[in-house]
Each structure stands twice: as structure tokens, then as C-alpha cells.
mmCIF file of N, CA and C in Angstrom:
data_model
loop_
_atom_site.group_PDB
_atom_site.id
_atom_site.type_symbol
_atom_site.label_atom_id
_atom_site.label_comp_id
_atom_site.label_asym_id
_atom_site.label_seq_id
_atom_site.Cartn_x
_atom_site.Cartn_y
_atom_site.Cartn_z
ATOM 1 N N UNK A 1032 0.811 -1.190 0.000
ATOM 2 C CA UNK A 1032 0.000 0.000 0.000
ATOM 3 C C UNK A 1032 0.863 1.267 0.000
ATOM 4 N N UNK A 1033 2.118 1.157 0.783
ATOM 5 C CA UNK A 1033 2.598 2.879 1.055
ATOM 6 C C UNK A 1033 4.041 2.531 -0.092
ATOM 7 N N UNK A 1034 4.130 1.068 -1.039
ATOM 8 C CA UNK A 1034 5.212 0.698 -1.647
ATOM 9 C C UNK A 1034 5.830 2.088 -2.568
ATOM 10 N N UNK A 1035 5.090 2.802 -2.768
ATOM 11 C CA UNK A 1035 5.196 4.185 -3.677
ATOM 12 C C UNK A 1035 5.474 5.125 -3.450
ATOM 13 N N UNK A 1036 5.788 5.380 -2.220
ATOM 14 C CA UNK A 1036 4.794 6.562 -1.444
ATOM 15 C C UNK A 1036 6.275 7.199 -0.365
ATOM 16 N N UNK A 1037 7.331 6.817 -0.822
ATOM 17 C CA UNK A 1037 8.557 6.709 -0.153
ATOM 18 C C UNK A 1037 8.887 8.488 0.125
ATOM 19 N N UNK A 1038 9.378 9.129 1.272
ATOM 20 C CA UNK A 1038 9.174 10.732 1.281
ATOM 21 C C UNK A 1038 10.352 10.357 1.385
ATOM 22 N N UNK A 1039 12.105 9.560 1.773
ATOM 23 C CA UNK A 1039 12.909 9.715 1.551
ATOM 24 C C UNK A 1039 14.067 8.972 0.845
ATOM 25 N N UNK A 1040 14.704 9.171 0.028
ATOM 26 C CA UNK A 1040 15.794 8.364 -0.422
ATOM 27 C C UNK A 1040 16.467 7.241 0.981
ATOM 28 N N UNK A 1041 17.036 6.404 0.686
ATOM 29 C CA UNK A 1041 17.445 5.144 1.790
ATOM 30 C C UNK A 1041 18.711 6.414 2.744
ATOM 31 N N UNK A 1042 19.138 6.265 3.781
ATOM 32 C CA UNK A 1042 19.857 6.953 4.494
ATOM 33 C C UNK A 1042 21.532 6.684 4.192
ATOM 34 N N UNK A 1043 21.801 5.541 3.509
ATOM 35 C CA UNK A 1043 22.702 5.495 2.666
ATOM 36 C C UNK A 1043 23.071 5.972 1.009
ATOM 37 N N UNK A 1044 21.863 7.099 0.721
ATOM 38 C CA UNK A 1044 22.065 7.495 -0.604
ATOM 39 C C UNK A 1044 22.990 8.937 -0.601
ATOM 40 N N UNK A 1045 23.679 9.165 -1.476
ATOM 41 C CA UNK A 1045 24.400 10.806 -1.519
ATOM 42 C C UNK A 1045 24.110 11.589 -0.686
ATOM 43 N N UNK A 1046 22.968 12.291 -1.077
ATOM 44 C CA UNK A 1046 22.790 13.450 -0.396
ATOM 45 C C UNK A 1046 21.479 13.395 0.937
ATOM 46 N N UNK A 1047 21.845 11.828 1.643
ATOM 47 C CA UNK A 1047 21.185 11.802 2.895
ATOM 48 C C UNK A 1047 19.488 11.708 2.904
ATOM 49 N N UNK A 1048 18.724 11.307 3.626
ATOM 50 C CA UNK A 1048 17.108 11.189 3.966
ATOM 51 C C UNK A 1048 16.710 12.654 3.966
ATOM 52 N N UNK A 1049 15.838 12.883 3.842
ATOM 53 C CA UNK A 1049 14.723 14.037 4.619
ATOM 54 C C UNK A 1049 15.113 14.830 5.441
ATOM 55 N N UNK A 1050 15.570 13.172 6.704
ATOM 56 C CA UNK A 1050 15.549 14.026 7.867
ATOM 57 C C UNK A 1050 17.246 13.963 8.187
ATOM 58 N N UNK A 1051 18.221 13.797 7.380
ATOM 59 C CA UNK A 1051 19.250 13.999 7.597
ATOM 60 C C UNK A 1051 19.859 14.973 7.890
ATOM 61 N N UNK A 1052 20.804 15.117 8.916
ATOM 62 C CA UNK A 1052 21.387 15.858 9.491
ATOM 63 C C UNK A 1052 22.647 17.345 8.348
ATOM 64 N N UNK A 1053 22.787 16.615 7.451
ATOM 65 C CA UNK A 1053 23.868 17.239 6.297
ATOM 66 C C UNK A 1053 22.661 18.551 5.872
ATOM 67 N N UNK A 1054 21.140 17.873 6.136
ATOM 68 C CA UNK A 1054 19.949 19.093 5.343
ATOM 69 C C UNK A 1054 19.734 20.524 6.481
ATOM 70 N N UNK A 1055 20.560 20.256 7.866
ATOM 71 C CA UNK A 1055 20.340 21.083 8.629
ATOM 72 C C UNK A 1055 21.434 22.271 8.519
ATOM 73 N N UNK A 1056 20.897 23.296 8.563
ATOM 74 C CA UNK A 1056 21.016 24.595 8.746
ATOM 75 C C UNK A 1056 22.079 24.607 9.886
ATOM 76 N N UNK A 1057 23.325 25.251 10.000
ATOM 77 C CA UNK A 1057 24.488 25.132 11.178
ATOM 78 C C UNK A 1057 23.603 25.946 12.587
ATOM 79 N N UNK A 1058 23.738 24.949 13.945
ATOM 80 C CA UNK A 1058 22.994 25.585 14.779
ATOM 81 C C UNK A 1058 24.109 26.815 15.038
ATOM 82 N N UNK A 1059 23.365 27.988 16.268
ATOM 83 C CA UNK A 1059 24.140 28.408 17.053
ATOM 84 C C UNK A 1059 25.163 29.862 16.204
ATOM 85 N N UNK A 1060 25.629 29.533 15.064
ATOM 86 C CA UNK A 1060 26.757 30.444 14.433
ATOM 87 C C UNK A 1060 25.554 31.811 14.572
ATOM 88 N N UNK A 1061 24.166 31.710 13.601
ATOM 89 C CA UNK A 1061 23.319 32.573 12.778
ATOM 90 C C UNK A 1061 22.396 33.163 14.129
ATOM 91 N N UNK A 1062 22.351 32.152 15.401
ATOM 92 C CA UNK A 1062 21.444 32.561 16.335
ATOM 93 C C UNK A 1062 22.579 33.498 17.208
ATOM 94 N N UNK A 1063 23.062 32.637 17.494
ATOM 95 C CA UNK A 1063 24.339 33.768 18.631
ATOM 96 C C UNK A 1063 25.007 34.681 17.932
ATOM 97 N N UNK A 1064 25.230 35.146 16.664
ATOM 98 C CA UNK A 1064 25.016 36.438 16.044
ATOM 99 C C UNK A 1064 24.612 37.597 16.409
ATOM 100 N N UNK A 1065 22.841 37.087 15.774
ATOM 101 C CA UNK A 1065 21.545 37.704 16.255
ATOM 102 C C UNK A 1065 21.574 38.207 18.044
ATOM 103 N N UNK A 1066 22.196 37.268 18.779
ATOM 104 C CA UNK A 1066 21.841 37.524 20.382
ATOM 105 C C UNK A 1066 22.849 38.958 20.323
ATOM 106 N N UNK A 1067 24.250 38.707 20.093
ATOM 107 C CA UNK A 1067 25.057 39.670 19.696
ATOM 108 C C UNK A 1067 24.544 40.758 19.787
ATOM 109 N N UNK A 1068 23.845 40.958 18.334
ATOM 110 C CA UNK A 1068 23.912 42.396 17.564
ATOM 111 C C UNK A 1068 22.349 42.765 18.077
ATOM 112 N N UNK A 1069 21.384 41.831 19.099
ATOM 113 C CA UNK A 1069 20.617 42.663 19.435
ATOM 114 C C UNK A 1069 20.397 43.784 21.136
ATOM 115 N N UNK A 1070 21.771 42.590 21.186
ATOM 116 C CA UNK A 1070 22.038 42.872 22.716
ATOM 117 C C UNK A 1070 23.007 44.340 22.836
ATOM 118 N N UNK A 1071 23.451 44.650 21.482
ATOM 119 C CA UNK A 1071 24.515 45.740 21.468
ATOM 120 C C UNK A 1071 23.545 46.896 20.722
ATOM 121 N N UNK A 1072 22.603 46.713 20.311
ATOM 122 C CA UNK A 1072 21.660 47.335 20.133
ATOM 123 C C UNK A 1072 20.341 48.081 21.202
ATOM 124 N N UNK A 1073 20.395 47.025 21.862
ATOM 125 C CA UNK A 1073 19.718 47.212 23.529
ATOM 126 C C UNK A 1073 20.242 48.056 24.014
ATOM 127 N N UNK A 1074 21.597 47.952 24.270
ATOM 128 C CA UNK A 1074 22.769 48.580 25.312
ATOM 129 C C UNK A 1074 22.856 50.296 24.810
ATOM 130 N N UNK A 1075 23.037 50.393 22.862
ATOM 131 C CA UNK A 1075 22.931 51.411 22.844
ATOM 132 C C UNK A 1075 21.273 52.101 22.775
ATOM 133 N N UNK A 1076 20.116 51.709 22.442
ATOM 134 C CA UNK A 1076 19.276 52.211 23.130
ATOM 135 C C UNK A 1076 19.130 53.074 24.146
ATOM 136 N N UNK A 1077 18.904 52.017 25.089
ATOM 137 C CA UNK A 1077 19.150 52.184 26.521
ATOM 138 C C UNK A 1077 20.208 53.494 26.494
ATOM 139 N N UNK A 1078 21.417 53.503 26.133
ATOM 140 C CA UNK A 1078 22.013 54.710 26.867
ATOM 141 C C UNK A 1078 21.706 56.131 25.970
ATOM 142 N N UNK A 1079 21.418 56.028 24.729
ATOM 143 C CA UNK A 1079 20.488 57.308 23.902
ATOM 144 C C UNK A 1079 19.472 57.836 24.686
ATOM 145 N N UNK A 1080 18.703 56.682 25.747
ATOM 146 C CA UNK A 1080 17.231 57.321 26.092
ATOM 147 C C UNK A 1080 18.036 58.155 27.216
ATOM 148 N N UNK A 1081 18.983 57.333 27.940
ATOM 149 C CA UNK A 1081 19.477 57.722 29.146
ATOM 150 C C UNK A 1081 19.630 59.240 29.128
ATOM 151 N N UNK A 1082 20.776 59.330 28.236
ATOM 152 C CA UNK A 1082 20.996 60.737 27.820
ATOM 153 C C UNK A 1082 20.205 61.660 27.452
ATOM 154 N N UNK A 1083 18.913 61.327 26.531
ATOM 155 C CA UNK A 1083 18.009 61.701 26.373
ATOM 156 C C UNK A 1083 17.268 62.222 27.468
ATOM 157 N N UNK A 1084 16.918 61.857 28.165
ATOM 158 C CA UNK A 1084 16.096 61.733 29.546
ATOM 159 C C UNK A 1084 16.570 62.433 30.500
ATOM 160 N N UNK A 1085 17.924 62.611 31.128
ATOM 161 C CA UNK A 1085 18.257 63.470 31.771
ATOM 162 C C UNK A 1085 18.439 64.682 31.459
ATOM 163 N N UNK A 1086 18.304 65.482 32.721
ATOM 164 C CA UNK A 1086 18.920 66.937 32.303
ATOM 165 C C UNK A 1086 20.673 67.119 31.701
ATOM 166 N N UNK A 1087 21.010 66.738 31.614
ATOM 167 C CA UNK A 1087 22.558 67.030 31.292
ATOM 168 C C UNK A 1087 22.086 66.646 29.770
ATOM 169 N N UNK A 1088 21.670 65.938 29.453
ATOM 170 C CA UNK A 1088 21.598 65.296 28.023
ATOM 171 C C UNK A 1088 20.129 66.484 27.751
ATOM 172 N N UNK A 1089 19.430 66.998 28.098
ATOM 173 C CA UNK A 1089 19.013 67.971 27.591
ATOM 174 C C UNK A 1089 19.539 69.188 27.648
ATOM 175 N N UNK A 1090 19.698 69.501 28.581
ATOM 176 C CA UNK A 1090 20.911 70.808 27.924
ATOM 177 C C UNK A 1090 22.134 70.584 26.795
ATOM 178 N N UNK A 1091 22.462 69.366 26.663
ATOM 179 C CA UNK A 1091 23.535 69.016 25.776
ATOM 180 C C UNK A 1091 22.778 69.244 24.222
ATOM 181 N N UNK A 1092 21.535 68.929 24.254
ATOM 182 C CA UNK A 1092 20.215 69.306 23.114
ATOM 183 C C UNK A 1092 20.034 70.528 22.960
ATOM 184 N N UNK A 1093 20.159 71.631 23.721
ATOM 185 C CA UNK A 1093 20.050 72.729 23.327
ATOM 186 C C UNK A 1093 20.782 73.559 22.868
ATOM 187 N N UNK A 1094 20.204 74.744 21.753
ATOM 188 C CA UNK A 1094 21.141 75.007 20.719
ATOM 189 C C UNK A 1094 22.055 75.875 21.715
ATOM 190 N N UNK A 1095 23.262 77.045 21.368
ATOM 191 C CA UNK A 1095 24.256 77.442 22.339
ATOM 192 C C UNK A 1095 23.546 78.294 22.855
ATOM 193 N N UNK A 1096 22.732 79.504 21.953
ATOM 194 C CA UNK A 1096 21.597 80.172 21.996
ATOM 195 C C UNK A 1096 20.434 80.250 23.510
ATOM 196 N N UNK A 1097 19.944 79.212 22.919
ATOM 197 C CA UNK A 1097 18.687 78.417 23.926
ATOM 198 C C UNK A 1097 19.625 78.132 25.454
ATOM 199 N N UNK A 1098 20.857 77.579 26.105
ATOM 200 C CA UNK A 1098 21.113 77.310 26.927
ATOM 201 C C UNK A 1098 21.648 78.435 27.424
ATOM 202 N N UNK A 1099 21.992 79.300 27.162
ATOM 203 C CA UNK A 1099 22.454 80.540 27.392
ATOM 204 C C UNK A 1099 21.165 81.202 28.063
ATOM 205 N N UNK A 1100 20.283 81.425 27.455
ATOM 206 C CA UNK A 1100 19.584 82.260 27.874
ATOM 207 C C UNK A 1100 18.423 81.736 28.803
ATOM 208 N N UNK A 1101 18.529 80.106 28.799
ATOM 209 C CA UNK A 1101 17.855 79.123 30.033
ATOM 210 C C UNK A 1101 19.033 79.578 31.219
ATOM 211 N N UNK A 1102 19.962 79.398 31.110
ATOM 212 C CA UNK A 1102 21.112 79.485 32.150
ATOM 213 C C UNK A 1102 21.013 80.885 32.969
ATOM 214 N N UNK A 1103 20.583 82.130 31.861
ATOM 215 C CA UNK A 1103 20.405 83.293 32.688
ATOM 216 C C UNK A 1103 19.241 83.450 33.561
ATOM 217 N N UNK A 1104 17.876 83.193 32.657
ATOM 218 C CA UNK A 1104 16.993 82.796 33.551
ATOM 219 C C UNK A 1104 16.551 81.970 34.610
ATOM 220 N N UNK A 1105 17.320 81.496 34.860
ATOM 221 C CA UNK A 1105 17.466 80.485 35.906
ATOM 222 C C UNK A 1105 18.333 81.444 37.165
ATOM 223 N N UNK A 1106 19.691 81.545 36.576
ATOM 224 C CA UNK A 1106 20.102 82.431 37.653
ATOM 225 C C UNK A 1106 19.534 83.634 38.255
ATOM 226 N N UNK A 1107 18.735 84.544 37.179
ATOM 227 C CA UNK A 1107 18.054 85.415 37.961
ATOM 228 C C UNK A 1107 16.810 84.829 38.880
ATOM 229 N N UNK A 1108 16.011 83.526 38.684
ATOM 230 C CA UNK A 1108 15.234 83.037 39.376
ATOM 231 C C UNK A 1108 15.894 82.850 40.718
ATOM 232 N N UNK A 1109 17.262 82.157 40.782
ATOM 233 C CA UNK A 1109 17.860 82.175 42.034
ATOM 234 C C UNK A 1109 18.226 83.213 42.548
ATOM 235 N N UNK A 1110 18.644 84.188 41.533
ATOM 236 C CA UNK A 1110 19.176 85.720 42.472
ATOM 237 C C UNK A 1110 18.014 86.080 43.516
ATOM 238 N N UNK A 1111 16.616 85.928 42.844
ATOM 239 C CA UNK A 1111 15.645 86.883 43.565
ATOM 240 C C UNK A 1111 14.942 86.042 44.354
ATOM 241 N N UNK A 1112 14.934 84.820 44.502
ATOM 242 C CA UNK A 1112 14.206 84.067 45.504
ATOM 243 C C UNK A 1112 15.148 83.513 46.415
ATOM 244 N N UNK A 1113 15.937 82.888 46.525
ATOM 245 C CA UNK A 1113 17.059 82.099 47.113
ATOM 246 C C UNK A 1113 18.098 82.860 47.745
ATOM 247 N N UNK A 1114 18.708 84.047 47.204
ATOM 248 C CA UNK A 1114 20.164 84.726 47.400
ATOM 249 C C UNK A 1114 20.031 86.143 47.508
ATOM 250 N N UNK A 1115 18.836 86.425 47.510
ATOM 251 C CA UNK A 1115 18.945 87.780 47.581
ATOM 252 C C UNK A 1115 18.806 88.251 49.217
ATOM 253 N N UNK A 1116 19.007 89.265 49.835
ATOM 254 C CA UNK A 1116 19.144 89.710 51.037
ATOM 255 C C UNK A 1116 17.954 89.647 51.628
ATOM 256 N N UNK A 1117 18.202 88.896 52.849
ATOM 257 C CA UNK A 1117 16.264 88.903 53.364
ATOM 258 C C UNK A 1117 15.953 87.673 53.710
ATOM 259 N N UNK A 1118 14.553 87.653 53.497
ATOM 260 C CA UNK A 1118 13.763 86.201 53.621
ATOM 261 C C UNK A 1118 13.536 85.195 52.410
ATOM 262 N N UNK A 1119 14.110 84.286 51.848
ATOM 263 C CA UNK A 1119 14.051 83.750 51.035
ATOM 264 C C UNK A 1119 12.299 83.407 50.402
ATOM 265 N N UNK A 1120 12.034 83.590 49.560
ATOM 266 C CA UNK A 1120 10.684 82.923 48.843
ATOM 267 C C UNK A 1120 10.679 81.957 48.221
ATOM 268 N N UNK A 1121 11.569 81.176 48.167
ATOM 269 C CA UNK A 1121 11.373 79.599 47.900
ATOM 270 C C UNK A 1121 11.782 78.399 48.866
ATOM 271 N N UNK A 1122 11.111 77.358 48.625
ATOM 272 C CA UNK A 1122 11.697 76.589 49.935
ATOM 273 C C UNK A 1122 13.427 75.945 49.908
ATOM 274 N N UNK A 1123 14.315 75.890 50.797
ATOM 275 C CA UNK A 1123 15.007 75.225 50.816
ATOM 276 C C UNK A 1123 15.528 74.623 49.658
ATOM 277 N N UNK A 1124 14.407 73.658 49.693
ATOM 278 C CA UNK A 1124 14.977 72.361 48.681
ATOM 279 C C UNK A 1124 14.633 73.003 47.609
ATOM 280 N N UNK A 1125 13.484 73.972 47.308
ATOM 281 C CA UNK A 1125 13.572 74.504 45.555
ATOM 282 C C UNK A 1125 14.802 75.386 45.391
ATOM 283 N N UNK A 1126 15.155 76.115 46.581
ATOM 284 C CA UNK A 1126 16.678 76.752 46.144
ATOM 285 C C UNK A 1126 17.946 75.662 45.878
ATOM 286 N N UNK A 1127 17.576 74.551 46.776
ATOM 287 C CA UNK A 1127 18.902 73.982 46.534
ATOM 288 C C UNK A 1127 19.327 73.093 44.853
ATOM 289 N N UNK A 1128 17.182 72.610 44.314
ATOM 290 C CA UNK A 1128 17.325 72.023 43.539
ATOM 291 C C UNK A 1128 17.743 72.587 42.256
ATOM 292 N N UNK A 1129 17.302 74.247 42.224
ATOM 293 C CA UNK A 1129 18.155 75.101 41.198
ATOM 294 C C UNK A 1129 19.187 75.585 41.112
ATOM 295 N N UNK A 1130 19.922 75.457 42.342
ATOM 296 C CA UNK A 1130 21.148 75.441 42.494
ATOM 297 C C UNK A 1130 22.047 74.172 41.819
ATOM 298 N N UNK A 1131 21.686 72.863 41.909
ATOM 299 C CA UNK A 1131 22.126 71.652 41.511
ATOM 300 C C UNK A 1131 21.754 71.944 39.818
ATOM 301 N N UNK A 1132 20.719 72.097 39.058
ATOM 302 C CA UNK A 1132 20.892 72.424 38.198
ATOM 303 C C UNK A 1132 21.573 72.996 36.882
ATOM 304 N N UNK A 1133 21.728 74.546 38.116
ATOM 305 C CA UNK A 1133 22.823 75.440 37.519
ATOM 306 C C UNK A 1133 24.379 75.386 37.135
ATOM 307 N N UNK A 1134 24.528 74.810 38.074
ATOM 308 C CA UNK A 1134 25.895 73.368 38.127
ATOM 309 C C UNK A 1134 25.894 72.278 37.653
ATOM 310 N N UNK A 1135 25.195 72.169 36.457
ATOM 311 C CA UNK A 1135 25.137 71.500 34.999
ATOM 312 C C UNK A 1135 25.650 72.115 34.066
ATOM 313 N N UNK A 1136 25.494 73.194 33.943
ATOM 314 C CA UNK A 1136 25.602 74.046 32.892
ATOM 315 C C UNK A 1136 27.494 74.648 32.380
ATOM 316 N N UNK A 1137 27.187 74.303 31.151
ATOM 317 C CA UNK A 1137 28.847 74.719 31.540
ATOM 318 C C UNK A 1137 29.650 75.905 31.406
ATOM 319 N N UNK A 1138 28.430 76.926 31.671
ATOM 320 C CA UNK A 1138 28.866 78.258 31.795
ATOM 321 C C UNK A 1138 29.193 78.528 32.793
ATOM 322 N N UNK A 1139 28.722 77.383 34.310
ATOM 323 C CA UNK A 1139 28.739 77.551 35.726
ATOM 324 C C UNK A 1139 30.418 77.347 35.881
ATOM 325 N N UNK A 1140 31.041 78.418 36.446
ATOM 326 C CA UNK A 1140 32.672 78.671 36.529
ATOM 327 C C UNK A 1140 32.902 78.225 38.217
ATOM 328 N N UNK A 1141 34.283 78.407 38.949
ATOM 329 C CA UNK A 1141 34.546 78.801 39.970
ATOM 330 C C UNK A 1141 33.179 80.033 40.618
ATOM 331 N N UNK A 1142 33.334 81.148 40.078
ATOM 332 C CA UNK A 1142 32.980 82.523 40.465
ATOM 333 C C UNK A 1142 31.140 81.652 41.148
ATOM 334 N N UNK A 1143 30.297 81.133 39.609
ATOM 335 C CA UNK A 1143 29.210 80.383 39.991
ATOM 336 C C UNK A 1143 28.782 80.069 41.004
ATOM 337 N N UNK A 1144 29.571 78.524 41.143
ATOM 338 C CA UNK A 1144 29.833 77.965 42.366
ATOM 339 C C UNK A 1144 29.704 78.134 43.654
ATOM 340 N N UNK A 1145 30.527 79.769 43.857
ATOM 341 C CA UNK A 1145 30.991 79.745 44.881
ATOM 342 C C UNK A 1145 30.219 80.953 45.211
ATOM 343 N N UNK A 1146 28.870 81.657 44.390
ATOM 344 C CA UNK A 1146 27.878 82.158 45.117
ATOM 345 C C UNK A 1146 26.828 81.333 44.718
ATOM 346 N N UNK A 1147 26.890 79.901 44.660
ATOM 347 C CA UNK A 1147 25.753 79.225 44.891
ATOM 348 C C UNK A 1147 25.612 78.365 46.271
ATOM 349 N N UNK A 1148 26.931 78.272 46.808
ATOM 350 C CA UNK A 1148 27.172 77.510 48.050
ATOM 351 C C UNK A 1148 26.022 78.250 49.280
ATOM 352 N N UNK A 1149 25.598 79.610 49.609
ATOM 353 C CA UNK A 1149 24.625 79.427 50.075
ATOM 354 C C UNK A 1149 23.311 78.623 49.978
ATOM 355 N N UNK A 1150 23.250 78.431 48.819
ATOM 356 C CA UNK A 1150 22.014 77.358 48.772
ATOM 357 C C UNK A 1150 22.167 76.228 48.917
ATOM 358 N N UNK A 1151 23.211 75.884 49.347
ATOM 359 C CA UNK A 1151 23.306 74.272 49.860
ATOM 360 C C UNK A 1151 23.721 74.366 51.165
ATOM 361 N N UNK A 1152 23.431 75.307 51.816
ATOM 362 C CA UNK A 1152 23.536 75.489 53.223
ATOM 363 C C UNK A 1152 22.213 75.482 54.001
ATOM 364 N N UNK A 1153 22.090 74.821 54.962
ATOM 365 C CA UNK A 1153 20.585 75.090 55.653
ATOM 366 C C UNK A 1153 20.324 76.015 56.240
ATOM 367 N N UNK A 1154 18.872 76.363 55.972
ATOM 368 C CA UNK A 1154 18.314 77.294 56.607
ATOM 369 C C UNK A 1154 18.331 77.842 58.606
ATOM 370 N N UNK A 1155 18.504 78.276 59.170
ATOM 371 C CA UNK A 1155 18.211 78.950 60.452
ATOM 372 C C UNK A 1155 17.050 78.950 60.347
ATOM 373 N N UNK A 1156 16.844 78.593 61.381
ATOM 374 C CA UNK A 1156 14.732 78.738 61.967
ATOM 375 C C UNK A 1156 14.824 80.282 62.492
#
């Protein structure tokens, strides 16, 4: 009944059965490649968003223009709430967190610095 019906040459012919091993595709070379080049692809992802995502990597996005004139406005926000003579109008931590900011920037020098150090000083009750 199935005398006809043969799906492979005998396993002693040339070019092997069906299910012979010579018809397989090399494991491992074509897959661990792939793991490779998707894993180095991940990695740089991942650190584009990183950069992306933080502030340092957004100011690094802005044109020289644009950070310049974020950088001034910012400092005058700290001149007049944080550093100016008196009672401060922002809390603490919003002076200190625009202070940390500003000291991103890489216009922030020695001179910067070293009238921003009141704001990383605590307040007196």
C-alpha cells in the first residue's frame, strides 16, 4: 500500500534522507550572532534614552543660543528668591534644587559655584 509513497531516499544514498542531518542549517553560528547584535543594540538604546532623559543630556540638546539664555533665567530666578538679602521665597529644597541644576551648565565657573554655596547650606529657623 505505502510501496510508492517513499518521502525519503534510503539513508545510505548521496545526499542523505529528509531528515538527515547534512539538510540542517548550522545551529548556534546565525542565532548567537543575532543575540550579539541585538544585545549591542539594547545597550545602545538604553544609553540614547538615558541621555536623552536626563537633564545634562538635555541641555547638551540645546542650541548654544537656547542654553544661554535658560542658564540666565534660571540664575536670575535664584538671584531673587534664594540669594537675595532677606527672607528667602522659595523653599530650601527649591533653592537647593536650582542650584544643583545650575551646576550642569557649563557656563557655571569657579565665580558660579561659589555664590551658589549658600544654597546648599541650611536654613536657620
Amino acid at each position: 500500500m505505502f510501496k510508492n509513497m517513499a518521502i525519503t531516499e534510503g539513508a545510505n544514498s548521496p545526499g542523505g534522507g529528509l531528515f538527515s542531518r547534512e539538510l540542517e542549517a548550522p545551529r548556534g553560528s546565525g542565532r548567537r550572532r543575532g543575540l550579539v547584535v541585538g544585545a549591542i543594540l539594547l545597550v545602545l538604546l538604553g544609553l540614547w534614552l538615558w541621555m536623552r532623559g536626563s537633564e545634562g543630556g538635555a541641555l547638551r540638546a540645546l542650541s548654544p543660543v537656547q542654553r544661554q539664555a535658560l542658564y540666565q533665567e534660571t540664575w536670575r530666578d535664584q538671584r531673587a528668591r534664594c540669594l537675595a538679602p532677606g527672607e528667602r521665597r522659595d523653599t530650601a529644597e527649591q533653592c537647593q534644587h536650582r542650584a544643583e541644576f545650575l551646576l550642569r551648565f557649563p557656563q557655571c565657573d569657579v565665580a558660579c559655584r561659589a555664590e551658589l554655596a549658600p544654597s546648599f547650606s541650611p536654613v536657620s529657623p
